[in-house]
Amino acid sequence: GMTEEEAREQEPIEVYSATFRAMQTGFAEREDRVMMKLIVSQATRVVLGCHIVADNAGEMIQLAAVAVKMGATKEDFDRTVAVHPTMTEELVTMKVPTRTA
């Protein structure tokens, strides 16, 4: 998908993001952090990009990439049942944009 900068140059967007300590590292008393971001078209609600920075991010981003390539909307993500406890549940539970551009 697109970066935030690429999407912003093309159209108005909403950015949904979260930064947190994953449960699996919290219990191990590690300070590792996770960052996730969805870039969403304001006009069509299509998810234009998804970014994940975390251990095993490659395992998580693959399914998000399929959804982005298929033209999934933010509401499609919202209707997805989150598997708990997982890091990727955050992708379907971010409800309020952190910024618009």
CSV table of C-alpha atoms in Angstrom, one decimal:
chain,number,residue,atom,x,y,z
A,1,GLY,CA,0.0,0.0,0.0
A,2,MET,CA,0.9,3.7,0.1
A,3,THR,CA,2.9,5.6,2.7
A,4,GLU,CA,1.2,8.4,4.5
A,5,GLU,CA,3.1,10.9,2.4
A,6,GLU,CA,2.1,9.3,-0.9
A,7,ALA,CA,-1.5,9.1,0.0
A,8,ARG,CA,-1.6,12.7,1.3
A,9,GLU,CA,-0.3,14.0,-2.0
A,10,GLN,CA,-3.2,12.3,-3.9
A,11,GLU,CA,-6.2,12.9,-1.6
A,12,PRO,CA,-7.5,13.8,1.9
A,13,ILE,CA,-6.8,11.0,4.3
A,14,GLU,CA,-7.3,9.8,7.8
A,15,VAL,CA,-4.5,8.1,9.8
A,16,TYR,CA,-5.3,5.6,12.5
A,17,SER,CA,-2.3,4.6,14.6
A,18,ALA,CA,-1.4,2.9,17.8
A,19,THR,CA,1.8,2.4,19.7
A,20,PHE,CA,1.8,-0.1,22.6
A,21,ARG,CA,3.7,-2.8,24.4
A,22,ALA,CA,2.6,-6.3,23.3
A,23,MET,CA,1.3,-8.6,26.0
A,24,GLN,CA,3.9,-11.2,25.1
A,25,THR,CA,6.8,-8.8,25.8
A,26,GLY,CA,5.1,-7.2,28.8
A,27,PHE,CA,4.9,-10.4,30.7
A,28,ALA,CA,8.6,-11.0,29.9
A,29,GLU,CA,9.3,-7.5,31.3
A,30,ARG,CA,10.8,-6.4,27.9
A,31,GLU,CA,10.3,-2.8,26.8
A,32,ASP,CA,9.7,-3.7,23.1
A,33,ARG,CA,7.1,-1.5,21.5
A,34,VAL,CA,4.7,-2.1,18.6
A,35,MET,CA,3.6,0.6,16.1
A,36,MET,CA,0.7,0.1,13.7
A,37,LYS,CA,-0.8,2.6,11.3
A,38,LEU,CA,-3.7,2.5,8.7
A,39,ILE,CA,-3.9,5.1,6.0
A,40,VAL,CA,-7.6,5.6,4.9
A,41,SER,CA,-9.2,7.7,2.1
A,42,GLN,CA,-11.6,10.2,3.6
A,43,ALA,CA,-13.7,10.0,0.4
A,44,THR,CA,-14.0,6.3,-0.2
A,45,ARG,CA,-13.0,4.9,3.2
A,46,VAL,CA,-10.6,2.5,1.4
A,47,VAL,CA,-7.5,1.5,3.3
A,48,LEU,CA,-4.7,2.8,1.2
A,49,GLY,CA,-1.8,1.6,3.3
A,50,CYS,CA,-0.9,-0.4,6.4
A,51,HIS,CA,2.3,-0.1,8.4
A,52,ILE,CA,3.5,-2.4,11.2
A,53,VAL,CA,6.8,-2.1,13.1
A,54,ALA,CA,7.2,-5.0,15.5
A,55,ASP,CA,8.8,-8.4,16.0
A,56,ASN,CA,7.3,-10.7,13.4
A,57,ALA,CA,5.8,-7.8,11.5
A,58,GLY,CA,6.2,-9.7,8.2
A,59,GLU,CA,3.8,-12.4,9.5
A,60,MET,CA,1.2,-9.8,10.4
A,61,ILE,CA,1.4,-7.5,7.3
A,62,GLN,CA,0.8,-10.3,4.8
A,63,LEU,CA,-2.9,-10.6,5.5
A,64,ALA,CA,-3.3,-6.8,5.8
A,65,ALA,CA,-1.6,-6.6,2.3
A,66,VAL,CA,-4.2,-8.9,0.9
A,67,ALA,CA,-7.0,-6.8,2.3
A,68,VAL,CA,-5.5,-3.6,1.0
A,69,LYS,CA,-5.0,-5.0,-2.5
A,70,MET,CA,-8.6,-6.2,-2.5
A,71,GLY,CA,-9.8,-2.6,-1.7
A,72,ALA,CA,-11.0,-3.2,1.8
A,73,THR,CA,-12.5,-0.2,3.6
A,74,LYS,CA,-11.9,0.9,7.2
A,75,GLU,CA,-15.4,-0.4,7.9
A,76,ASP,CA,-14.4,-3.9,6.6
A,77,PHE,CA,-11.5,-3.8,9.0
A,78,ASP,CA,-13.9,-2.7,11.8
A,79,ARG,CA,-16.3,-5.5,11.2
A,80,THR,CA,-13.5,-8.1,11.5
A,81,VAL,CA,-13.6,-10.0,14.8
A,82,ALA,CA,-10.3,-9.5,16.7
A,83,VAL,CA,-8.4,-12.5,17.8
A,84,HIS,CA,-7.4,-11.9,21.4
A,85,PRO,CA,-4.7,-11.7,22.6
A,86,THR,CA,-2.7,-10.9,19.5
A,87,MET,CA,-0.9,-7.8,18.3
A,88,THR,CA,-2.9,-7.7,15.1
A,89,GLU,CA,-6.1,-7.2,16.9
A,90,GLU,CA,-5.1,-3.6,17.1
A,91,LEU,CA,-5.7,-3.2,13.4
A,92,VAL,CA,-9.4,-3.9,13.7
A,93,THR,CA,-10.0,-2.0,17.0
A,94,MET,CA,-8.6,1.4,16.1
A,95,LYS,CA,-11.8,3.5,15.9
A,96,VAL,CA,-10.7,7.2,16.0
A,97,PRO,CA,-8.2,8.8,13.6
A,98,THR,CA,-5.1,10.2,15.2
A,99,ARG,CA,-4.8,12.8,12.5
A,100,THR,CA,-6.1,13.9,9.1
A,101,ALA,CA,-4.3,15.3,6.2
